[in-house]
Coordinates of C-alpha atoms and ligand atoms in Angstrom, one line a residue:
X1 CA 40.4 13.2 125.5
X2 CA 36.7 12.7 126.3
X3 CA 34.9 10.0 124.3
X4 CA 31.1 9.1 124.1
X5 CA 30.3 5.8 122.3
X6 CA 26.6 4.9 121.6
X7 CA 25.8 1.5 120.9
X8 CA 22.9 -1.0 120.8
X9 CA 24.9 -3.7 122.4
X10 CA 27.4 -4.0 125.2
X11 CA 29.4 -7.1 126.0
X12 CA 28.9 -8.7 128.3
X13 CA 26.0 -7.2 129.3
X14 CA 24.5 -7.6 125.9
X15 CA 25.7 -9.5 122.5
X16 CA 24.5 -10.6 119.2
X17 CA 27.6 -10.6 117.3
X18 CA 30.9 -9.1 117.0
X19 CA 30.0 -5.6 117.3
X20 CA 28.8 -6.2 121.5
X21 CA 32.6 -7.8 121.8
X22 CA 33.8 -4.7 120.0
X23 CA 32.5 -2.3 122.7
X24 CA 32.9 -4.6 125.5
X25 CA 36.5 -4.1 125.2
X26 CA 37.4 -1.0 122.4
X27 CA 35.7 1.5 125.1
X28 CA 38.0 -0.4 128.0
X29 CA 41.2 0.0 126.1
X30 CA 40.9 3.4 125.3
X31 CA 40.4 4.3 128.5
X32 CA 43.3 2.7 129.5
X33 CA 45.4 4.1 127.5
X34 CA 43.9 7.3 129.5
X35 CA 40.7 8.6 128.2
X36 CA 38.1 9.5 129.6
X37 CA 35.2 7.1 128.0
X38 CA 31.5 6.9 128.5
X39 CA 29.2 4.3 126.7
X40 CA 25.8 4.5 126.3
X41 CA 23.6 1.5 125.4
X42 CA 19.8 -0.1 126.2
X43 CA 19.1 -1.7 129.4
X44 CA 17.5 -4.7 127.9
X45 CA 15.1 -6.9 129.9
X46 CA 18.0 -9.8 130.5
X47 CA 20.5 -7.3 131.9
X48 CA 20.1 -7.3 135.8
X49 CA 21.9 -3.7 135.9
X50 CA 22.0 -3.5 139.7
X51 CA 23.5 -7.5 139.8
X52 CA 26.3 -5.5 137.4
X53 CA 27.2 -3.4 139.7
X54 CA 25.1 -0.2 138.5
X55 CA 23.3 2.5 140.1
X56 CA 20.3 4.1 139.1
X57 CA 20.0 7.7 138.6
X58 CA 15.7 8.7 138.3
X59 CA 14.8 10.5 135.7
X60 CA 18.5 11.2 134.8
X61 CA 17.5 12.5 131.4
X62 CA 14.6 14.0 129.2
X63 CA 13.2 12.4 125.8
X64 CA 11.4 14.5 124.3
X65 CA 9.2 15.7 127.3
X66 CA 9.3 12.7 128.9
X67 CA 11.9 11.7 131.7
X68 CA 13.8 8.4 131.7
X69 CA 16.5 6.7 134.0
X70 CA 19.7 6.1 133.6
X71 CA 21.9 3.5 134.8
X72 CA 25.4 3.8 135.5
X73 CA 28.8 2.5 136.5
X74 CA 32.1 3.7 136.5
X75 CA 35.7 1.4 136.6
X76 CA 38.6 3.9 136.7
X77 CA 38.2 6.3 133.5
X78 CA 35.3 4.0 131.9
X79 CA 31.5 4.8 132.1
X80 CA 29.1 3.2 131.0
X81 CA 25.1 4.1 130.7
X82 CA 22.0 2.2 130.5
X83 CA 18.9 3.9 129.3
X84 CA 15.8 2.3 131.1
X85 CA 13.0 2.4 128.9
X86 CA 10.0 0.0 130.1
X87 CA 8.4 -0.4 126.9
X88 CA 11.1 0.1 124.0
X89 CA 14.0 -2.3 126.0
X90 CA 13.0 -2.9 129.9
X91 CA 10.1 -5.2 127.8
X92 CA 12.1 -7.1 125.3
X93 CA 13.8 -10.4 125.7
X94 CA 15.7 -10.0 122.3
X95 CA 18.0 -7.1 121.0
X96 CA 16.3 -6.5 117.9
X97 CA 13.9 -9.9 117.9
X98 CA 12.5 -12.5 118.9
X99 CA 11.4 -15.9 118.0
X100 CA 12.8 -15.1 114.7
X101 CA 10.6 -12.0 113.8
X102 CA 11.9 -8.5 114.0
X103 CA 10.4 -6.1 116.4
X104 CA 7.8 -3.5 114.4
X105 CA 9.2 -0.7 116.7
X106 CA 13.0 -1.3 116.0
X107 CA 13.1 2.8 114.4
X108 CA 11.2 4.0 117.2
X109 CA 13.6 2.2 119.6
X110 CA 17.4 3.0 118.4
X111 CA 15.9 6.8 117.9
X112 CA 15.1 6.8 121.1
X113 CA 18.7 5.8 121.8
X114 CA 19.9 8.2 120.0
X115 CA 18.6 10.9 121.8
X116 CA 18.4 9.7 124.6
X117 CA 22.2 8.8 124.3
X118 CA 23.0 12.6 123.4
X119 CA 21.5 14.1 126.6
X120 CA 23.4 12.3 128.4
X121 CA 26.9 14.3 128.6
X122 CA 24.6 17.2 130.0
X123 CA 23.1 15.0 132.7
X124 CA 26.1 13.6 133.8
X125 CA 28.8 16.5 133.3
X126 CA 30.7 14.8 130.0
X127 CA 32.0 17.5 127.3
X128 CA 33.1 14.9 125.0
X129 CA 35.3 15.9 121.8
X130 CA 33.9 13.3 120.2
X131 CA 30.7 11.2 119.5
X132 CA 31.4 7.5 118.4
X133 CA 28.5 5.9 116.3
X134 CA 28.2 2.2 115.4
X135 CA 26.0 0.8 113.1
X136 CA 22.5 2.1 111.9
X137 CA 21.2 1.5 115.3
X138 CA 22.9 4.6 116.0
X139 CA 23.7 6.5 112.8
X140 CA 20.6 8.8 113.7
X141 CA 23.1 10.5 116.0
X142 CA 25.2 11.7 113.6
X143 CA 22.6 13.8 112.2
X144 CA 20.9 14.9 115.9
X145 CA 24.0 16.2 117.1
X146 CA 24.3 18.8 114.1
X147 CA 20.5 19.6 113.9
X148 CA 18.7 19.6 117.6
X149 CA 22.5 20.2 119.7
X150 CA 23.9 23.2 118.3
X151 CA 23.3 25.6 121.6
X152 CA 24.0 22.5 123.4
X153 CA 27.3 23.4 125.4
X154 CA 28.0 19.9 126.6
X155 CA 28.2 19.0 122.6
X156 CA 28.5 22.1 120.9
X157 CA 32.1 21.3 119.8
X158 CA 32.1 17.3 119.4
X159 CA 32.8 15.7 116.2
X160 CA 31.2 12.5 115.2
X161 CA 32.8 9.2 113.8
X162 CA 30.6 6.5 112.8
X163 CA 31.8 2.7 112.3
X164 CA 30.1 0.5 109.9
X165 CA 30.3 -2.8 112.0
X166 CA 28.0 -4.2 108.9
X167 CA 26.9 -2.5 105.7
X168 CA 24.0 -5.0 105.3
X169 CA 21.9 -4.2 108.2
X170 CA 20.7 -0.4 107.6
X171 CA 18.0 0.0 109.2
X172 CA 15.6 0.2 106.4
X173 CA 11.9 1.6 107.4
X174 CA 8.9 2.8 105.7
X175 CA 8.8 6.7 105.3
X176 CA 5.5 7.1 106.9
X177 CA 7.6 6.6 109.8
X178 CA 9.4 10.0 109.9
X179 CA 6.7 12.0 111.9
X180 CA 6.6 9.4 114.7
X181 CA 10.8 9.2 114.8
X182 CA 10.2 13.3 115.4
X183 CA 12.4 13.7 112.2
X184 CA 11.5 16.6 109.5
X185 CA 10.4 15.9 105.7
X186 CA 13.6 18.0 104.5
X187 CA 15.6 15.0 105.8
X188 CA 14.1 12.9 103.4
X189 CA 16.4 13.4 100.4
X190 CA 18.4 11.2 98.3
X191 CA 21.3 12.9 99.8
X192 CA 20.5 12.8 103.3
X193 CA 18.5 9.3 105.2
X194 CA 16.0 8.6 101.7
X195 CA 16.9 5.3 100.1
X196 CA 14.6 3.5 97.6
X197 CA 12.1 5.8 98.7
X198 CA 12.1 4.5 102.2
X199 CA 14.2 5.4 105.5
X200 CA 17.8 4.0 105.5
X201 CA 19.1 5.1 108.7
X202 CA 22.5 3.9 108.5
X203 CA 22.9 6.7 105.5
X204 CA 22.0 9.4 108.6
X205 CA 25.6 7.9 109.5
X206 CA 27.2 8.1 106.7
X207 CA 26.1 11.2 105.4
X208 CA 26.6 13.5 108.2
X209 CA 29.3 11.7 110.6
X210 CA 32.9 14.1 110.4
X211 CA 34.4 10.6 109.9
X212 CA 33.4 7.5 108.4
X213 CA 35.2 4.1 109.7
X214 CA 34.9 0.2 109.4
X215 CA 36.3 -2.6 110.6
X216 CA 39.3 -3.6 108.2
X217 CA 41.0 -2.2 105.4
X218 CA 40.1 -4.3 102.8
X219 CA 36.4 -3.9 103.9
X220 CA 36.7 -0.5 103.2
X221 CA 37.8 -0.9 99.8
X222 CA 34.9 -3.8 99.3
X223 CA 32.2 -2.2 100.2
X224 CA 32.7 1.5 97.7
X225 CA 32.6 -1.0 94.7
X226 CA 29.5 -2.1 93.5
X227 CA 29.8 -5.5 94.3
X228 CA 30.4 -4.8 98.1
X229 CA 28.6 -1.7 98.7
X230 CA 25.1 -3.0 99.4
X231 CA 23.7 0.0 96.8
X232 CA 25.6 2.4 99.4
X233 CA 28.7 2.3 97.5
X234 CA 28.2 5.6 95.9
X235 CA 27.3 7.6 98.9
X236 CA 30.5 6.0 100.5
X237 CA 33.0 7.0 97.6
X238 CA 31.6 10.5 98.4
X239 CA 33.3 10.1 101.5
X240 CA 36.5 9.8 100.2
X241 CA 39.4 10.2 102.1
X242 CA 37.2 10.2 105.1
X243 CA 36.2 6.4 104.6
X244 CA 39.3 4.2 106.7
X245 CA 39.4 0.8 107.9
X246 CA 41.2 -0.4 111.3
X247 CA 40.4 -3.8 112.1
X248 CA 39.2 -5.4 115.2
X249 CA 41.3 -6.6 118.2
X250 CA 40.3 -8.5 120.8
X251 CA 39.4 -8.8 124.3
X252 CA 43.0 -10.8 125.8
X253 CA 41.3 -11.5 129.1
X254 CA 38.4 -12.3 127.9
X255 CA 40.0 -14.8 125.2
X256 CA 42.7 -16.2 126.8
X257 CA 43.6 -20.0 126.7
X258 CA 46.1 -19.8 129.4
X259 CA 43.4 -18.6 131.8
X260 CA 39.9 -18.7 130.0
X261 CA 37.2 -19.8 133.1
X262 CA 35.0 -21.9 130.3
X263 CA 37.9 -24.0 129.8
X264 CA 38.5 -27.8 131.3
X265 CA 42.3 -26.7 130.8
X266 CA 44.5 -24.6 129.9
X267 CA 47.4 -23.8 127.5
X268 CA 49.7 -21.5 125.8
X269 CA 51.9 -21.7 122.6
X270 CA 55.1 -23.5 125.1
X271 CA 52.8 -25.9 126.3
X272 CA 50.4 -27.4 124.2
X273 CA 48.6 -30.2 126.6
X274 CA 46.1 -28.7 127.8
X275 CA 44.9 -27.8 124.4
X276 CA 44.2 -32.3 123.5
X277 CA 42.8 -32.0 126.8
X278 CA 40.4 -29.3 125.8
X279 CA 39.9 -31.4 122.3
X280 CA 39.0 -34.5 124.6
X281 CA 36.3 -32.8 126.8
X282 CA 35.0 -31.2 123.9
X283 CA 34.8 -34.4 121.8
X284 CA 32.8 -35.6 125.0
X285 CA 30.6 -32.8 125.4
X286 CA 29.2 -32.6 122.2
X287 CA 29.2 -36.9 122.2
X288 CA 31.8 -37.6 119.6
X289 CA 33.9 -40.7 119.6
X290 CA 37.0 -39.5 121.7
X291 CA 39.6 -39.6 119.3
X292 CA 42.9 -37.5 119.1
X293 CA 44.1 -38.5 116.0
X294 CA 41.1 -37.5 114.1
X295 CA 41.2 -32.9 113.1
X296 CA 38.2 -31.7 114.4
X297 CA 36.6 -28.5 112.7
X298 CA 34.9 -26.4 113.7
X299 CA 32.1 -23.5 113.1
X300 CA 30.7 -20.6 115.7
X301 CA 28.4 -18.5 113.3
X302 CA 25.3 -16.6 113.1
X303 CA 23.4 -18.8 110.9
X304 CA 22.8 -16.0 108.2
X305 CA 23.3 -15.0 104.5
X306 CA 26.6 -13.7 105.0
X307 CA 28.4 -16.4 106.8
X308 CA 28.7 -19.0 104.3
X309 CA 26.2 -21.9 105.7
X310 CA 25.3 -22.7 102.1
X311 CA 29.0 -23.3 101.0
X312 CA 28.8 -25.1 104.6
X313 CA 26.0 -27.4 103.7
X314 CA 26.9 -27.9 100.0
X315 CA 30.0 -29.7 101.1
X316 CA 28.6 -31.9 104.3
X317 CA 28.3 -35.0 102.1
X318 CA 32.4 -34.7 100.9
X319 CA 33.1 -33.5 104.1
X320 CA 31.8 -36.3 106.2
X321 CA 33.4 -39.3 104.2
X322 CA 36.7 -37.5 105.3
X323 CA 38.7 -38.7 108.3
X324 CA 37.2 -35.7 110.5
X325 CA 35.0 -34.5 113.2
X326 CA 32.9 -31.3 112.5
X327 CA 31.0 -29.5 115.2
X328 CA 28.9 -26.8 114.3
X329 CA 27.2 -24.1 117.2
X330 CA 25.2 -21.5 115.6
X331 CA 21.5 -19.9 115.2
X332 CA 19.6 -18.2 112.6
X333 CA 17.9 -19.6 109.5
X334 CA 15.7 -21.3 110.7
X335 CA 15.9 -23.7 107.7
X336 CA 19.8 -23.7 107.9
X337 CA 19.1 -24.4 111.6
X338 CA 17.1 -27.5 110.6
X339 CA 19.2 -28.9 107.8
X340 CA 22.0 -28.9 110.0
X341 CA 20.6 -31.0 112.5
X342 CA 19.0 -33.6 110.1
X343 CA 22.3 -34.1 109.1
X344 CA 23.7 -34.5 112.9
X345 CA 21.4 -36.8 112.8
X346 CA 22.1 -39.1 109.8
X347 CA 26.4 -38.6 111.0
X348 CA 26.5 -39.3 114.6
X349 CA 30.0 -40.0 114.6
X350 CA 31.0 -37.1 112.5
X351 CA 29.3 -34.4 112.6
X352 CA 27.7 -32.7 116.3
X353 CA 25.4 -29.5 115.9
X354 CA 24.3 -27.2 118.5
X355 CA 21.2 -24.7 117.8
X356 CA 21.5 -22.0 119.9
X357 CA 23.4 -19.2 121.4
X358 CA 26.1 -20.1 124.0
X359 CA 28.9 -18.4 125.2
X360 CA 30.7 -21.1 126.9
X361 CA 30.4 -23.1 124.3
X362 CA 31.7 -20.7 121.8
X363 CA 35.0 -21.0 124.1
X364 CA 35.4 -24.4 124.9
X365 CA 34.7 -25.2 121.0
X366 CA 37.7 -22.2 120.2
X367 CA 40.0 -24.4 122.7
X368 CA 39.2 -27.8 121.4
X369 CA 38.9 -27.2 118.0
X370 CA 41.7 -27.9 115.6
X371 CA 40.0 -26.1 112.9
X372 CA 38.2 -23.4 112.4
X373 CA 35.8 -22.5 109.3
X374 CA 34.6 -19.6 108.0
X375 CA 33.4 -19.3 104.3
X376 CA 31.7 -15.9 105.0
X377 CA 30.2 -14.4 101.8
X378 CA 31.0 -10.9 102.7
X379 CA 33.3 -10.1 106.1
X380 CA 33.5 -6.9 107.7
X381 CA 36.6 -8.2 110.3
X382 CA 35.1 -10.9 111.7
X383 CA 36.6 -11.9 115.6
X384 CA 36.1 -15.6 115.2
X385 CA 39.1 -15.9 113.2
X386 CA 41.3 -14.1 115.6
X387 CA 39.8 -15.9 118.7
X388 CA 40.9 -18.9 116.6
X389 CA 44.5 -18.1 116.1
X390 CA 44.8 -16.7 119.8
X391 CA 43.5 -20.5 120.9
X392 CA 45.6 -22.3 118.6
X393 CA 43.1 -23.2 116.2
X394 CA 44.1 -22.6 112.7
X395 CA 41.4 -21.0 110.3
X396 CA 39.8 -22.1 107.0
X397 CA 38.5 -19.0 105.3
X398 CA 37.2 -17.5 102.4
X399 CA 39.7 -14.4 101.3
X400 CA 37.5 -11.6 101.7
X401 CA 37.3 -8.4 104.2
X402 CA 39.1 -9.2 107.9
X403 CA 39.8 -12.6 107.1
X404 CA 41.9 -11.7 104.3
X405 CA 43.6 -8.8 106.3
X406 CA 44.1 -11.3 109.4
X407 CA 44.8 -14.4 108.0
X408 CA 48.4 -15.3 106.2
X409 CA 47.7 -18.1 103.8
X410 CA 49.9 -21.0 104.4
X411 CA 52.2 -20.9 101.0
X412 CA 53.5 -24.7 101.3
X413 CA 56.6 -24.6 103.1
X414 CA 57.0 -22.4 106.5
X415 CA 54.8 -19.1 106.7
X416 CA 51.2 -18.7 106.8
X417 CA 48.6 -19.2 109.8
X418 CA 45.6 -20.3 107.8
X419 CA 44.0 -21.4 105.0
X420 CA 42.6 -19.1 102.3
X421 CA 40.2 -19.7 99.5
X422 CA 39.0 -16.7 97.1
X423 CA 35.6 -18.1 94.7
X424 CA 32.6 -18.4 96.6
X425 CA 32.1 -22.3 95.6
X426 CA 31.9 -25.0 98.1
X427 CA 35.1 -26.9 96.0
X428 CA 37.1 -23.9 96.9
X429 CA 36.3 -24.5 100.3
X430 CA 36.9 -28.0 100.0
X431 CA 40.3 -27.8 98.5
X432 CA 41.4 -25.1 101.1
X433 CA 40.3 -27.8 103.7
X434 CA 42.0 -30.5 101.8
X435 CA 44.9 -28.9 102.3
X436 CA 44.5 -28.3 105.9
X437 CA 43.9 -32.0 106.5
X438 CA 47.4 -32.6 104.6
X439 CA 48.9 -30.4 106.8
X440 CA 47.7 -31.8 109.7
X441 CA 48.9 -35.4 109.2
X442 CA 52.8 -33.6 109.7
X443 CA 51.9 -32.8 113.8
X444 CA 55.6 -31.1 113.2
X445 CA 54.2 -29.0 110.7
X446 CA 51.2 -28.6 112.1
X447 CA 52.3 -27.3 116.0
X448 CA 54.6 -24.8 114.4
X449 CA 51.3 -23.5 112.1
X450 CA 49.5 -23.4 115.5
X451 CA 52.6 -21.8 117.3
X452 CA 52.9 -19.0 114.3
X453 CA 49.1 -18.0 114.8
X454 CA 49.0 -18.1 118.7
X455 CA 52.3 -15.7 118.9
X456 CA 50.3 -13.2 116.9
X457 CA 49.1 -9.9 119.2
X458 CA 45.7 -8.7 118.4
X459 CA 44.8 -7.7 121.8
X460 CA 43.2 -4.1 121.8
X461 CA 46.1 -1.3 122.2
X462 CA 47.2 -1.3 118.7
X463 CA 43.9 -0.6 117.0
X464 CA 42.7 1.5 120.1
X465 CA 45.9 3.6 118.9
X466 CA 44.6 4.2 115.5
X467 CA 41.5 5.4 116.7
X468 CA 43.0 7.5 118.6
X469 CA 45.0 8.9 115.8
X470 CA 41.7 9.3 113.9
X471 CA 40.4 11.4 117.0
X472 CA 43.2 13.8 116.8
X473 CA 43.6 14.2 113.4
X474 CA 39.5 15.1 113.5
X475 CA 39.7 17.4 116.3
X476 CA 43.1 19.5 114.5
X477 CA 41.0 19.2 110.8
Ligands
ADP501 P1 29.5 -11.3 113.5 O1 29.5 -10.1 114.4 O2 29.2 -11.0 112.1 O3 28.5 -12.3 114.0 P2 32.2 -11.9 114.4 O4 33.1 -12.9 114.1 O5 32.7 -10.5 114.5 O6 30.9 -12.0 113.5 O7 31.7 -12.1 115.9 C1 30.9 -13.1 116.3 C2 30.9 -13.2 117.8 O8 29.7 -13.8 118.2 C3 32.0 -14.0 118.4 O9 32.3 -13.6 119.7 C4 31.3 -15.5 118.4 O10 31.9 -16.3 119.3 C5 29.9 -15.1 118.8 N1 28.9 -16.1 118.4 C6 28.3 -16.2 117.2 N2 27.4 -17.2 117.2 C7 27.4 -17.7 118.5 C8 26.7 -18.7 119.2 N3 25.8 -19.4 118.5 N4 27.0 -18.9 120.5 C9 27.9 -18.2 121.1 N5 28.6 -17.2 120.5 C10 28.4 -17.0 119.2
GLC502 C1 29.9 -7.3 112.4 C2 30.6 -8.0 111.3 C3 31.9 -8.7 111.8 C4 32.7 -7.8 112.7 C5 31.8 -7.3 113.8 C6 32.5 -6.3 114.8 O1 28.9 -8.0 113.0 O2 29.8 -9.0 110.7 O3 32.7 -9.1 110.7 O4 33.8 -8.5 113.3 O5 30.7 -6.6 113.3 O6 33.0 -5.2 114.1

């Protein structure tokens, strides 16, 4: 089968979140299980394509009149693209900001994606059956490939799948735009890409994709009530039977304790040593009294509204007269960002805060961690959790979306591999923490918890199997 993914970022070429991880390694293992892949994504500023091992191919493709380059790179049955486009990415030191504030061009840029991201089978030779959208940074595509690639014969029989990575971010932009994004008035509807009388991209997506996907089952569900659908709901009941959820996996050489190049040492679930190793340099790295006996717990989160940082912050002050170290890495909020660090400040001993975005940190934190919180509001699948278990690093989470689809609560005697709380209410949180510590205090207990979680495959092939199932059944329909 031939498979083109669009995306707006690549791990680890580019990453703001989950969804970069997602097509650093979903792409990879369906092409190992022997597809024919291509993915297309921005050459931002940071990415030194040629250091990557990419070629550049002049004028590769045509925008709209004007001709652009295209980067690419091929490892056995994977390709991957980078669109070169001086002002819209080859400029910008951000994905989709900087210094906090959004770019004014963000439509103008992922359209130009889009298209640029559809001319690409004919350039390069690709007759892909199917066209993988993800997120509204792409969802335009869902609607170009019916509308402007009809006669196109490189895509005049693909059929489109888009995967809500996130139903909050939609890509929301004034109308006025339309002209300048080259799109006509007639797709201005309430049942095409009009939303509150403005642009909603991410509808182009849901609307006119053959197939509709997101990251977990019970995401799926959340998001076509009203309290989870983000005023989309409706428009994704219309999708019926076409709406399913397959959740994440993860990258297993990229995340692997046993061999993971960020780490001080290294570990499995048969031997466990190299894990209070990786608690003791991390305890040191982040300056906190060196201390083995004390949990240590832990948060790697965009600071933003739907990870929880209030619950977070609502509960420092019972928190910190526990017997526990917390250490928190994460940017965002800027006033989140602050209040974290005032209180690093005020808890030396306790509590160690990092501002910032750092991928070895995110790693050696995973590894040294004993605990791992996520309170999230809302959850699409969330990798965090899984990286957790993988590392031996047992989760405190709120039950909602992926974490309540990859997380067994513990249910007081010998099964679970987490922690689960359901009310959005920093006591909630608490108590499930509460009960973690208790746990913890039984190192018995405690390993075989650990063990239970790290034994657990979520490495790639499975879900990379259901999507491929989806692709057939697409292709027969
Ligand atoms: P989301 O995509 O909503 O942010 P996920 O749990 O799916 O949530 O994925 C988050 C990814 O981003 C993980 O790989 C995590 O380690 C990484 N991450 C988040 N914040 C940071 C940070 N400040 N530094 C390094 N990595 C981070
Ligand atoms: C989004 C979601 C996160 C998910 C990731 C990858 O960023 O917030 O839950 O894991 O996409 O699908």
């Amino acid at each position: 089968m031939e498979l083109l993914f669009l995306a707006s970022e690549v791990a680890p070429l580019s990453k703001s979140g989950g969804l970069g991880d997602v097509l650093g390694a979903l792409p990879a293992a369906l092409a190992a299980a022997g597809d024919a892949v291509s993915v297309v994504c921005p050459r931002y500023g940071f990415i030194d394509a040629a250091r990557h091992g990419f070629m550049p191919r002049e004028r590769a493709v045509r925008v709209r009149g004007e001709a652009t380059t295209v980067w690419s790179r091929t490892q056995g049955r994977l390709t991957t693209y980078l669109i070169e486009h001086e002002r819209f990415f080859g400029s910008r030191r951000g994905l989709y900001a900087e210094h906090g504030h959004e770019y004014g061009d963000n439509a103008e840029r992922f359209a130009y994606l889009c298209r640029a991201g559809l001319e690409v089978p004919g350039a390069f030779g690709h007759r892909p059956a199917v066209l993988h959208l993800n997120d509204w940074q792409t969802a335009l595509a869902a609607w170009l490939l019916r509308a402007e690639h009809g006669s196109n014969p490189a895509l005049a029989r693909t059929r489109s799948v888009f995967t809500i990575h996130n139903l909050a971010y939609q890509g929301s932009f004034a109308k006025e735009l339309l002209p300048a994004l080259g799109l006509p008035w007639e797709l201005f509807r309430h049942d095409a890409i009009e939303f509150h009388d403005r642009i909603n991209l991410m509808k182009a997506g849901l609307v006119f994709a053959d197939a509709v996907t997101t990251v977990s089952p019970t995401y799926a569900r959340e998001i076509t009530t009203p309290a989870g659908g983000e005023g989309l709901d409706g428009v994704l009941r219309t999708r019926g039977g076409t709406l399913s959820g397959i959740v994440n996996g993860i990258d297993a050489v990229e995340w692997d304790p046993a061999g993971d190049p960020h780490l001080p040492a290294h570990f499995d679930a048969q031997r466990l040593a190299g894990k209070a190793a990786c608690k003791k340099a991390l305890q040191e790295e982040l300056e906190l009294p060196v201390r083995a006996d004390l949990p240590l717990l832990a948060v790697v989160s965009r600071l933003a509204d739907q990870k929880g940082i209030d619950l977070l912050l609502a509960a420092l002050p019972d928190l910190l007269r526990r017997d526990l170290q917390l250490a928190v890495l994460g940017s965002g909020r800027r006033d989140w960002e602050e209040a974290l660090q005032n209180a690093a400040r005020h808890h030396r001993d306790r509590l160690a805060v990092r501002i910032g975005f750092d991928e070895g940190l995110a790693h050696r934190i995973e590894a040294g961690a004993d605990l791992f919180l996520m309170p999230s509001r809302f959850e699409p699948c969330g990798l965090n959790q899984l990286y957790s278990l993988r590392y031996g690093t047992v989760p405190v989470a709120r039950s909602v979306g992926g974490l309540a689809d990859t997380i067994e609560d513990f249910d007081g005697w010998r099964r679970g591999t987490g922690f689960l709380f359901k009310d959005y209410d920093h006591r909630a949180m608490v108590t499930a923490v509460r009960r973690a510590l208790e746990l913890f205090r039984d190192k018995r207990a405690w390993h075989a918890m650990m063990r239970r979680g790290m034994a657990i495959d979520h490495s790639w092939a499975r879900s990379a199997e259901r999507y491929r199932e989806l692709y057939r059944r697409l292709l027969e329909g």
